[in-house]
Amino acid sequence: MNVLTTSTTDLQVLVRKVAERAIFADIVKRWDWGEGVALAGVTRAHALTGDQTLMFAQSWINDQLSLNYPVWNVNRSALSVTLLHLYTITQDERYLNACEENINYLLNEASRVGKGAIEHTVTLNVWPKQVWADTLFMAGIFIGKYGKLTGNTELVDACAEQFVYHLDYLSAADGLFYHGWNEVNRNHMSAVKWARANAWITVTCAEVLTDILTPEHPLYGTIAERYRQQVDALLPLQDAETGFWHTVLDDPAGYLETSASCGFAYGILRGIRAGLLDESYRSVVEPTFYQLVNHQIDDYGTVHGVSAGTDIYESAADYNAVPIHLPHGWGQGLALYLITEWIEDQRS
């Protein structure tokens, strides 16, 4: 698709296409992380542009809840951000009750690693005693959003603690982050700096610093410093022609990946708008945004160039071999994050 202008009207049309593709392309079919990321993006579209696509997903969510879903794990927690939004606009207690069940799981039942980092748990496979960057998006940010909505400062503190635990476990010397940590072997396994793992961190750090924590919080400064260090480490790795990043950040032989690039640009733009980063960083965001809206989204709203679901693999070559299929919920969702943030920025 070639967007001739970036007027708010044109972008709202694009948002609707991307959101509808997320809902109607057989993406939303089970209660899992991919659906969670897709619906988180659709939720942002509803909150910021009034797009009604979320309402088409509401009946599916209601059906899932009536069947006593979900059985909680970390990845399935990704849908709870959407449940929170549905509660705020409907006051339907079913959504809040499901969120309460999820919070109870995350705080009281989820396995922990080391000092208390939540172990990454998924639907189909088990990786015991591992810490993944993905957890911050799938569960960490929800803890904070729920705490803020309910006025529970202990949950806000718990959210901040999870961020510090994960950033400590996953940090690399250059300011980037590894995909995961294995507590049993005491290492980062393949020690790959995977782009989407880093994007989960950029997105959620920007959100926790702007939506959940105040500058007076004792852990705010630590998270803000790590966020800025990561952003600065990303700058020399950005592709000059497209504004995108490679799927293995420090391996230019790999392909340029859309979902991670959207996550980086969203997190950086959000930081600029909040004063966490100065205005010079706009030169990082702009080429990414224009590449996305002019070259990566087709006329049906499908976001192209998105890698498939990715476990922690043994080598950079394995990450580079992850296929690109169409469409992916996380690609649709993270594209919506960036486009809606751009619209919000243009309005301010």
mmCIF file of C-alpha atoms in Angstrom:
data_model
loop_
_atom_site.group_PDB
_atom_site.id
_atom_site.type_symbol
_atom_site.label_atom_id
_atom_site.label_comp_id
_atom_site.label_asym_id
_atom_site.label_seq_id
_atom_site.Cartn_x
_atom_site.Cartn_y
_atom_site.Cartn_z
ATOM 1 C CA MET A 1 0.000 0.000 0.000
ATOM 2 C CA ASN A 2 1.257 3.491 -0.818
ATOM 3 C CA VAL A 3 -0.009 6.156 1.565
ATOM 4 C CA LEU A 4 0.251 9.412 -0.346
ATOM 5 C CA THR A 5 -0.216 11.591 2.720
ATOM 6 C CA THR A 6 0.091 11.080 6.436
ATOM 7 C CA SER A 7 -2.941 13.136 7.373
ATOM 8 C CA THR A 8 -4.847 11.959 10.412
ATOM 9 C CA THR A 9 -7.751 10.965 8.159
ATOM 10 C CA ASP A 10 -5.571 8.778 5.935
ATOM 11 C CA LEU A 11 -3.900 7.192 8.924
ATOM 12 C CA GLN A 12 -7.214 6.428 10.603
ATOM 13 C CA VAL A 13 -8.291 4.606 7.445
ATOM 14 C CA LEU A 14 -5.038 2.656 7.593
ATOM 15 C CA VAL A 15 -5.552 1.874 11.276
ATOM 16 C CA ARG A 16 -8.978 0.459 10.488
ATOM 17 C CA LYS A 17 -7.602 -1.770 7.740
ATOM 18 C CA VAL A 18 -4.784 -3.104 9.920
ATOM 19 C CA ALA A 19 -7.142 -3.658 12.860
ATOM 20 C CA GLU A 20 -9.762 -5.415 10.747
ATOM 21 C CA ARG A 21 -7.085 -7.629 9.234
ATOM 22 C CA ALA A 22 -6.009 -8.560 12.750
ATOM 23 C CA ILE A 23 -9.540 -9.625 13.637
ATOM 24 C CA PHE A 24 -10.791 -11.165 10.403
ATOM 25 C CA ALA A 25 -7.698 -12.950 9.055
ATOM 26 C CA ASP A 26 -8.154 -16.002 11.292
ATOM 27 C CA ILE A 27 -5.590 -14.579 13.722
ATOM 28 C CA VAL A 28 -7.853 -14.408 16.769
ATOM 29 C CA LYS A 29 -8.746 -18.044 17.340
ATOM 30 C CA ARG A 30 -7.332 -19.113 20.718
ATOM 31 C CA TRP A 31 -6.463 -17.467 24.012
ATOM 32 C CA ASP A 32 -2.723 -16.988 23.567
ATOM 33 C CA TRP A 33 0.021 -14.410 23.216
ATOM 34 C CA GLY A 34 -0.327 -13.719 19.480
ATOM 35 C CA GLU A 35 -3.978 -12.890 19.919
ATOM 36 C CA GLY A 36 -3.005 -10.829 22.947
ATOM 37 C CA VAL A 37 -0.590 -8.638 21.000
ATOM 38 C CA ALA A 38 -3.049 -8.266 18.116
ATOM 39 C CA LEU A 39 -5.874 -7.229 20.419
ATOM 40 C CA ALA A 40 -3.597 -4.910 22.403
ATOM 41 C CA GLY A 41 -3.000 -3.057 19.147
ATOM 42 C CA VAL A 42 -6.698 -3.085 18.301
ATOM 43 C CA THR A 43 -7.381 -1.782 21.821
ATOM 44 C CA ARG A 44 -5.036 1.150 21.190
ATOM 45 C CA ALA A 45 -6.860 1.810 17.928
ATOM 46 C CA HIS A 46 -10.153 1.955 19.809
ATOM 47 C CA ALA A 47 -8.798 4.136 22.606
ATOM 48 C CA LEU A 48 -6.999 6.665 20.412
ATOM 49 C CA THR A 49 -9.022 6.818 17.191
ATOM 50 C CA GLY A 50 -12.437 5.483 18.184
ATOM 51 C CA ASP A 51 -12.064 2.589 15.758
ATOM 52 C CA GLN A 52 -14.815 0.046 16.441
ATOM 53 C CA THR A 53 -12.987 -3.100 15.328
ATOM 54 C CA LEU A 54 -12.480 -4.104 18.963
ATOM 55 C CA MET A 55 -16.210 -4.603 19.308
ATOM 56 C CA PHE A 56 -16.044 -7.449 16.783
ATOM 57 C CA ALA A 57 -13.582 -9.212 19.070
ATOM 58 C CA GLN A 58 -15.660 -8.643 22.180
ATOM 59 C CA SER A 59 -18.091 -11.466 21.426
ATOM 60 C CA TRP A 60 -15.172 -13.877 20.953
ATOM 61 C CA ILE A 61 -13.754 -12.808 24.323
ATOM 62 C CA ASN A 62 -17.168 -13.252 25.947
ATOM 63 C CA ASP A 63 -17.431 -16.757 24.496
ATOM 64 C CA GLN A 64 -13.995 -17.650 25.842
ATOM 65 C CA LEU A 65 -14.862 -16.386 29.317
ATOM 66 C CA SER A 66 -18.155 -18.312 29.298
ATOM 67 C CA LEU A 67 -16.159 -21.491 28.664
ATOM 68 C CA ASN A 68 -14.104 -20.788 31.804
ATOM 69 C CA TYR A 69 -11.071 -19.800 29.801
ATOM 70 C CA PRO A 70 -8.302 -19.118 30.240
ATOM 71 C CA VAL A 71 -6.084 -21.445 32.218
ATOM 72 C CA TRP A 72 -3.484 -18.819 32.985
ATOM 73 C CA ASN A 73 0.179 -18.790 32.086
ATOM 74 C CA VAL A 74 2.507 -15.918 31.211
ATOM 75 C CA ASN A 75 1.803 -15.875 27.486
ATOM 76 C CA ARG A 76 -1.952 -16.054 27.960
ATOM 77 C CA SER A 77 -1.745 -13.025 30.235
ATOM 78 C CA ALA A 78 -1.172 -10.862 27.153
ATOM 79 C CA LEU A 79 -4.930 -10.651 26.605
ATOM 80 C CA SER A 80 -5.565 -9.070 29.985
ATOM 81 C CA VAL A 81 -4.646 -5.569 28.811
ATOM 82 C CA THR A 82 -7.611 -5.835 26.440
ATOM 83 C CA LEU A 83 -9.805 -7.133 29.263
ATOM 84 C CA LEU A 84 -8.884 -4.068 31.313
ATOM 85 C CA HIS A 85 -9.845 -1.764 28.469
ATOM 86 C CA LEU A 86 -13.151 -3.546 27.939
ATOM 87 C CA TYR A 87 -13.897 -3.162 31.635
ATOM 88 C CA THR A 88 -13.198 0.578 31.552
ATOM 89 C CA ILE A 89 -15.627 1.138 28.671
ATOM 90 C CA THR A 90 -18.375 -1.299 29.727
ATOM 91 C CA GLN A 91 -18.022 -1.693 33.526
ATOM 92 C CA ASP A 92 -18.798 -5.373 32.905
ATOM 93 C CA GLU A 93 -17.530 -7.211 35.980
ATOM 94 C CA ARG A 94 -16.695 -10.335 33.958
ATOM 95 C CA TYR A 95 -13.661 -8.579 32.526
ATOM 96 C CA LEU A 96 -12.457 -7.315 35.888
ATOM 97 C CA ASN A 97 -12.998 -10.723 37.483
ATOM 98 C CA ALA A 98 -10.860 -12.365 34.794
ATOM 99 C CA CYS A 99 -8.153 -9.772 35.412
ATOM 100 C CA GLU A 100 -8.287 -10.502 39.141
ATOM 101 C CA GLU A 101 -7.836 -14.203 38.432
ATOM 102 C CA ASN A 102 -4.851 -13.422 36.232
ATOM 103 C CA ILE A 103 -3.284 -11.178 38.874
ATOM 104 C CA ASN A 104 -3.735 -13.918 41.457
ATOM 105 C CA TYR A 105 -1.953 -16.351 39.145
ATOM 106 C CA LEU A 106 0.937 -13.998 38.398
ATOM 107 C CA LEU A 107 1.499 -12.983 42.017
ATOM 108 C CA ASN A 108 0.746 -16.204 43.872
ATOM 109 C CA GLU A 109 1.008 -19.171 41.511
ATOM 110 C CA ALA A 110 3.481 -18.368 38.737
ATOM 111 C CA SER A 111 6.907 -19.946 39.185
ATOM 112 C CA ARG A 112 9.772 -17.618 40.036
ATOM 113 C CA VAL A 113 13.432 -17.490 39.135
ATOM 114 C CA GLY A 114 16.203 -16.230 41.393
ATOM 115 C CA LYS A 115 15.228 -13.135 43.362
ATOM 116 C CA GLY A 116 11.691 -13.275 42.039
ATOM 117 C CA ALA A 117 11.544 -12.847 38.263
ATOM 118 C CA ILE A 118 8.453 -14.540 36.839
ATOM 119 C CA GLU A 119 9.403 -17.672 34.921
ATOM 120 C CA HIS A 120 8.310 -17.545 31.297
ATOM 121 C CA THR A 121 5.497 -20.052 30.801
ATOM 122 C CA VAL A 122 3.618 -20.832 27.602
ATOM 123 C CA THR A 123 0.758 -22.955 26.317
ATOM 124 C CA LEU A 124 2.459 -25.802 24.479
ATOM 125 C CA ASN A 125 6.032 -26.045 25.763
ATOM 126 C CA VAL A 126 7.864 -25.734 29.046
ATOM 127 C CA TRP A 127 11.197 -23.998 29.632
ATOM 128 C CA PRO A 128 11.823 -24.369 33.359
ATOM 129 C CA LYS A 129 13.759 -21.692 35.224
ATOM 130 C CA GLN A 130 14.060 -19.369 32.240
ATOM 131 C CA VAL A 131 13.590 -15.603 32.140
ATOM 132 C CA TRP A 132 12.464 -14.167 28.777
ATOM 133 C CA ALA A 133 12.161 -10.573 27.608
ATOM 134 C CA ASP A 134 8.729 -11.500 26.235
ATOM 135 C CA THR A 135 7.334 -11.745 29.774
ATOM 136 C CA LEU A 136 7.466 -7.979 30.276
ATOM 137 C CA PHE A 137 4.975 -7.443 27.445
ATOM 138 C CA MET A 138 2.837 -10.516 28.079
ATOM 139 C CA ALA A 139 2.477 -10.086 31.846
ATOM 140 C CA GLY A 140 4.702 -7.449 33.430
ATOM 141 C CA ILE A 141 2.993 -4.391 32.006
ATOM 142 C CA PHE A 142 -0.447 -5.807 32.859
ATOM 143 C CA ILE A 143 0.463 -6.020 36.549
ATOM 144 C CA GLY A 144 1.211 -2.308 36.527
ATOM 145 C CA LYS A 145 -1.846 -1.315 34.507
ATOM 146 C CA TYR A 146 -4.108 -3.308 36.802
ATOM 147 C CA GLY A 147 -2.452 -1.762 39.844
ATOM 148 C CA LYS A 148 -2.949 1.733 38.474
ATOM 149 C CA LEU A 149 -6.593 1.095 37.545
ATOM 150 C CA THR A 150 -7.436 -0.306 40.978
ATOM 151 C CA GLY A 151 -5.254 2.108 42.951
ATOM 152 C CA ASN A 152 -3.169 -0.757 44.334
ATOM 153 C CA THR A 153 0.323 0.664 44.853
ATOM 154 C CA GLU A 154 1.684 -2.743 45.873
ATOM 155 C CA LEU A 155 0.942 -4.000 42.370
ATOM 156 C CA VAL A 156 2.626 -0.953 40.858
ATOM 157 C CA ASP A 157 5.673 -1.797 42.969
ATOM 158 C CA ALA A 158 5.482 -5.449 41.884
ATOM 159 C CA CYS A 159 5.421 -4.355 38.253
ATOM 160 C CA ALA A 160 8.493 -2.161 38.726
ATOM 161 C CA GLU A 161 10.310 -4.993 40.485
ATOM 162 C CA GLN A 162 9.627 -7.368 37.585
ATOM 163 C CA PHE A 163 11.100 -4.842 35.192
ATOM 164 C CA VAL A 164 14.269 -4.466 37.234
ATOM 165 C CA TYR A 165 14.630 -8.245 37.674
ATOM 166 C CA HIS A 166 14.237 -8.870 33.940
ATOM 167 C CA LEU A 167 16.502 -6.029 32.880
ATOM 168 C CA ASP A 168 19.181 -7.268 35.284
ATOM 169 C CA TYR A 169 19.014 -10.845 34.035
ATOM 170 C CA LEU A 170 18.938 -9.979 30.335
ATOM 171 C CA SER A 171 21.228 -6.963 29.992
ATOM 172 C CA ALA A 172 24.279 -7.034 27.727
ATOM 173 C CA ALA A 173 27.328 -4.835 28.176
ATOM 174 C CA ASP A 174 26.472 -2.731 25.110
ATOM 175 C CA GLY A 175 23.047 -1.631 26.395
ATOM 176 C CA LEU A 176 21.036 -4.168 24.405
ATOM 177 C CA PHE A 177 19.336 -7.226 25.867
ATOM 178 C CA TYR A 178 19.551 -10.963 25.330
ATOM 179 C CA HIS A 179 16.420 -12.940 24.526
ATOM 180 C CA GLY A 180 16.582 -15.081 27.649
ATOM 181 C CA TRP A 181 18.379 -16.336 30.735
ATOM 182 C CA ASN A 182 18.661 -19.941 31.956
ATOM 183 C CA GLU A 183 18.890 -20.056 35.732
ATOM 184 C CA VAL A 184 19.884 -23.744 35.757
ATOM 185 C CA ASN A 185 22.873 -23.277 33.454
ATOM 186 C CA ARG A 186 23.497 -19.701 34.627
ATOM 187 C CA ASN A 187 23.853 -18.318 31.109
ATOM 188 C CA HIS A 188 22.014 -16.533 28.287
ATOM 189 C CA MET A 189 21.923 -19.754 26.248
ATOM 190 C CA SER A 190 22.685 -18.663 22.663
ATOM 191 C CA ALA A 191 23.263 -15.089 23.894
ATOM 192 C CA VAL A 192 21.496 -13.707 20.823
ATOM 193 C CA LYS A 193 20.313 -10.096 20.845
ATOM 194 C CA TRP A 194 17.070 -10.792 19.059
ATOM 195 C CA ALA A 195 15.229 -7.762 17.766
ATOM 196 C CA ARG A 196 11.690 -8.574 18.896
ATOM 197 C CA ALA A 197 12.886 -9.470 22.399
ATOM 198 C CA ASN A 198 14.531 -6.067 22.580
ATOM 199 C CA ALA A 199 11.374 -4.475 21.188
ATOM 200 C CA TRP A 200 9.262 -5.990 23.964
ATOM 201 C CA ILE A 201 11.589 -4.187 26.359
ATOM 202 C CA THR A 202 11.519 -0.854 24.501
ATOM 203 C CA VAL A 203 7.727 -0.875 24.287
ATOM 204 C CA THR A 204 7.097 -1.815 27.893
ATOM 205 C CA CYS A 205 9.799 0.370 29.435
ATOM 206 C CA ALA A 206 8.348 3.369 27.613
ATOM 207 C CA GLU A 207 4.885 2.468 28.875
ATOM 208 C CA VAL A 208 5.834 1.777 32.468
ATOM 209 C CA LEU A 209 7.750 5.070 32.638
ATOM 210 C CA THR A 210 4.942 7.130 31.110
ATOM 211 C CA ASP A 211 1.750 5.369 32.238
ATOM 212 C CA ILE A 212 2.460 3.577 35.492
ATOM 213 C CA LEU A 213 5.394 4.896 37.514
ATOM 214 C CA THR A 214 5.958 8.456 38.637
ATOM 215 C CA PRO A 215 9.478 9.935 38.635
ATOM 216 C CA GLU A 216 9.388 9.744 42.428
ATOM 217 C CA HIS A 217 9.137 5.948 42.425
ATOM 218 C CA PRO A 218 12.382 4.424 43.764
ATOM 219 C CA LEU A 219 12.836 2.203 40.684
ATOM 220 C CA TYR A 220 11.888 4.807 38.069
ATOM 221 C CA GLY A 221 15.445 6.065 37.627
ATOM 222 C CA THR A 222 16.887 2.583 37.168
ATOM 223 C CA ILE A 223 14.364 1.651 34.486
ATOM 224 C CA ALA A 224 14.720 5.023 32.737
ATOM 225 C CA GLU A 225 18.500 4.665 32.592
ATOM 226 C CA ARG A 226 18.272 1.173 31.068
ATOM 227 C CA TYR A 227 15.670 2.397 28.578
ATOM 228 C CA ARG A 228 17.868 5.273 27.403
ATOM 229 C CA GLN A 229 20.932 3.045 27.198
ATOM 230 C CA GLN A 230 19.055 0.575 25.027
ATOM 231 C CA VAL A 231 17.736 3.274 22.706
ATOM 232 C CA ASP A 232 21.232 4.681 22.233
ATOM 233 C CA ALA A 233 22.576 1.189 21.531
ATOM 234 C CA LEU A 234 19.926 0.716 18.835
ATOM 235 C CA LEU A 235 20.841 3.845 16.871
ATOM 236 C CA PRO A 236 23.969 2.605 15.057
ATOM 237 C CA LEU A 237 22.203 -0.654 14.174
ATOM 238 C CA GLN A 238 19.309 0.978 12.301
ATOM 239 C CA ASP A 239 19.334 0.337 8.563
ATOM 240 C CA ALA A 240 20.046 3.639 6.810
ATOM 241 C CA GLU A 241 17.847 2.917 3.797
ATOM 242 C CA THR A 242 14.674 1.641 5.462
ATOM 243 C CA GLY A 243 14.855 2.751 9.083
ATOM 244 C CA PHE A 244 14.308 -0.876 10.121
ATOM 245 C CA TRP A 245 16.426 -3.221 12.233
ATOM 246 C CA HIS A 246 17.732 -6.720 11.512
ATOM 247 C CA THR A 247 16.075 -9.653 13.246
ATOM 248 C CA VAL A 248 19.393 -10.355 15.000
ATOM 249 C CA LEU A 249 20.315 -6.824 15.892
ATOM 250 C CA ASP A 250 24.065 -7.081 15.477
ATOM 251 C CA ASP A 251 23.999 -9.385 12.435
ATOM 252 C CA PRO A 252 23.452 -7.404 9.204
ATOM 253 C CA ALA A 253 23.374 -10.662 7.232
ATOM 254 C CA GLY A 254 19.895 -11.354 8.581
ATOM 255 C CA TYR A 255 16.646 -9.907 7.272
ATOM 256 C CA LEU A 256 15.070 -6.630 8.345
ATOM 257 C CA GLU A 257 12.072 -7.343 10.569
ATOM 258 C CA THR A 258 8.906 -5.273 10.746
ATOM 259 C CA SER A 259 7.331 -6.030 14.123
ATOM 260 C CA ALA A 260 10.471 -5.290 16.122
ATOM 261 C CA SER A 261 11.111 -2.122 14.136
ATOM 262 C CA CYS A 262 7.578 -0.932 14.927
ATOM 263 C CA GLY A 263 8.149 -1.674 18.596
ATOM 264 C CA PHE A 264 11.389 0.294 18.670
ATOM 265 C CA ALA A 265 9.899 3.302 16.886
ATOM 266 C CA TYR A 266 6.814 3.252 19.118
ATOM 267 C CA GLY A 267 8.868 3.085 22.299
ATOM 268 C CA ILE A 268 11.193 5.864 21.158
ATOM 269 C CA LEU A 269 8.357 8.147 20.031
ATOM 270 C CA ARG A 270 6.544 7.609 23.301
ATOM 271 C CA GLY A 271 9.731 8.520 25.134
ATOM 272 C CA ILE A 272 10.123 11.711 23.098
ATOM 273 C CA ARG A 273 6.548 12.760 23.812
ATOM 274 C CA ALA A 274 7.039 12.176 27.537
ATOM 275 C CA GLY A 275 10.341 14.037 27.714
ATOM 276 C CA LEU A 276 12.396 10.919 28.387
ATOM 277 C CA LEU A 277 14.282 11.516 25.127
ATOM 278 C CA ASP A 278 15.017 14.801 23.391
ATOM 279 C CA GLU A 279 13.592 15.864 20.045
ATOM 280 C CA SER A 280 16.675 14.774 18.099
ATOM 281 C CA TYR A 281 15.457 11.174 18.348
ATOM 282 C CA ARG A 282 12.614 11.939 15.936
ATOM 283 C CA SER A 283 15.104 11.348 13.142
ATOM 284 C CA VAL A 284 15.185 7.713 14.281
ATOM 285 C CA VAL A 285 11.415 7.252 14.320
ATOM 286 C CA GLU A 286 10.465 8.989 11.079
ATOM 287 C CA PRO A 287 12.113 6.646 8.547
ATOM 288 C CA THR A 288 10.708 3.615 10.365
ATOM 289 C CA PHE A 289 7.205 5.036 10.296
ATOM 290 C CA TYR A 290 7.320 5.997 6.623
ATOM 291 C CA GLN A 291 8.775 2.627 5.649
ATOM 292 C CA LEU A 292 5.935 0.920 7.501
ATOM 293 C CA VAL A 293 3.015 2.896 6.102
ATOM 294 C CA ASN A 294 4.344 3.228 2.550
ATOM 295 C CA HIS A 295 5.922 -0.165 1.943
ATOM 296 C CA GLN A 296 5.032 -2.805 4.548
ATOM 297 C CA ILE A 297 1.223 -2.737 4.629
ATOM 298 C CA ASP A 298 -0.780 -3.977 1.661
ATOM 299 C CA ASP A 299 -4.210 -2.842 0.492
ATOM 300 C CA TYR A 300 -5.888 -5.438 2.712
ATOM 301 C CA GLY A 301 -4.165 -4.167 5.853
ATOM 302 C CA THR A 302 -1.723 -7.074 6.139
ATOM 303 C CA VAL A 303 1.585 -6.107 7.719
ATOM 304 C CA HIS A 304 4.466 -7.688 5.804
ATOM 305 C CA GLY A 305 7.972 -8.685 6.859
ATOM 306 C CA VAL A 306 7.018 -10.170 10.240
ATOM 307 C CA SER A 307 8.906 -13.170 11.584
ATOM 308 C CA ALA A 308 7.073 -16.200 12.952
ATOM 309 C CA GLY A 309 6.879 -17.064 16.631
ATOM 310 C CA THR A 310 10.386 -17.525 17.952
ATOM 311 C CA ASP A 311 11.701 -19.615 20.817
ATOM 312 C CA ILE A 312 15.187 -19.172 22.233
ATOM 313 C CA TYR A 313 17.306 -20.832 19.574
ATOM 314 C CA GLU A 314 20.842 -22.166 19.676
ATOM 315 C CA SER A 315 22.482 -19.682 17.314
ATOM 316 C CA ALA A 316 22.050 -16.451 15.394
ATOM 317 C CA ALA A 317 21.736 -18.542 12.238
ATOM 318 C CA ASP A 318 18.663 -20.241 13.694
ATOM 319 C CA TYR A 319 17.052 -16.862 14.407
ATOM 320 C CA ASN A 320 17.854 -15.688 10.890
ATOM 321 C CA ALA A 321 16.170 -18.824 9.526
ATOM 322 C CA VAL A 322 12.830 -18.113 11.239
ATOM 323 C CA PRO A 323 10.329 -17.816 8.370
ATOM 324 C CA ILE A 324 8.159 -14.857 7.504
ATOM 325 C CA HIS A 325 4.519 -15.889 7.148
ATOM 326 C CA LEU A 326 1.384 -13.792 6.734
ATOM 327 C CA PRO A 327 -0.292 -12.452 8.694
ATOM 328 C CA HIS A 328 0.857 -12.484 12.322
ATOM 329 C CA GLY A 329 -1.038 -11.012 15.244
ATOM 330 C CA TRP A 330 2.109 -9.497 16.730
ATOM 331 C CA GLY A 331 2.899 -7.809 13.429
ATOM 332 C CA GLN A 332 -0.588 -6.332 13.151
ATOM 333 C CA GLY A 333 -0.565 -5.310 16.802
ATOM 334 C CA LEU A 334 2.837 -3.622 16.911
ATOM 335 C CA ALA A 335 2.122 -1.779 13.662
ATOM 336 C CA LEU A 336 -1.013 -0.409 15.317
ATOM 337 C CA TYR A 337 1.054 0.658 18.316
ATOM 338 C CA LEU A 338 3.303 2.772 16.114
ATOM 339 C CA ILE A 339 0.618 4.256 13.854
ATOM 340 C CA THR A 340 -1.671 5.222 16.735
ATOM 341 C CA GLU A 341 1.217 6.773 18.653
ATOM 342 C CA TRP A 342 2.111 8.782 15.544
ATOM 343 C CA ILE A 343 -1.497 10.010 15.285
ATOM 344 C CA GLU A 344 -1.505 10.962 18.953
ATOM 345 C CA ASP A 345 1.756 12.834 18.502
ATOM 346 C CA GLN A 346 0.378 14.755 15.523
ATOM 347 C CA ARG A 347 -2.652 15.782 17.556
ATOM 348 C CA SER A 348 -0.613 17.152 20.454
#
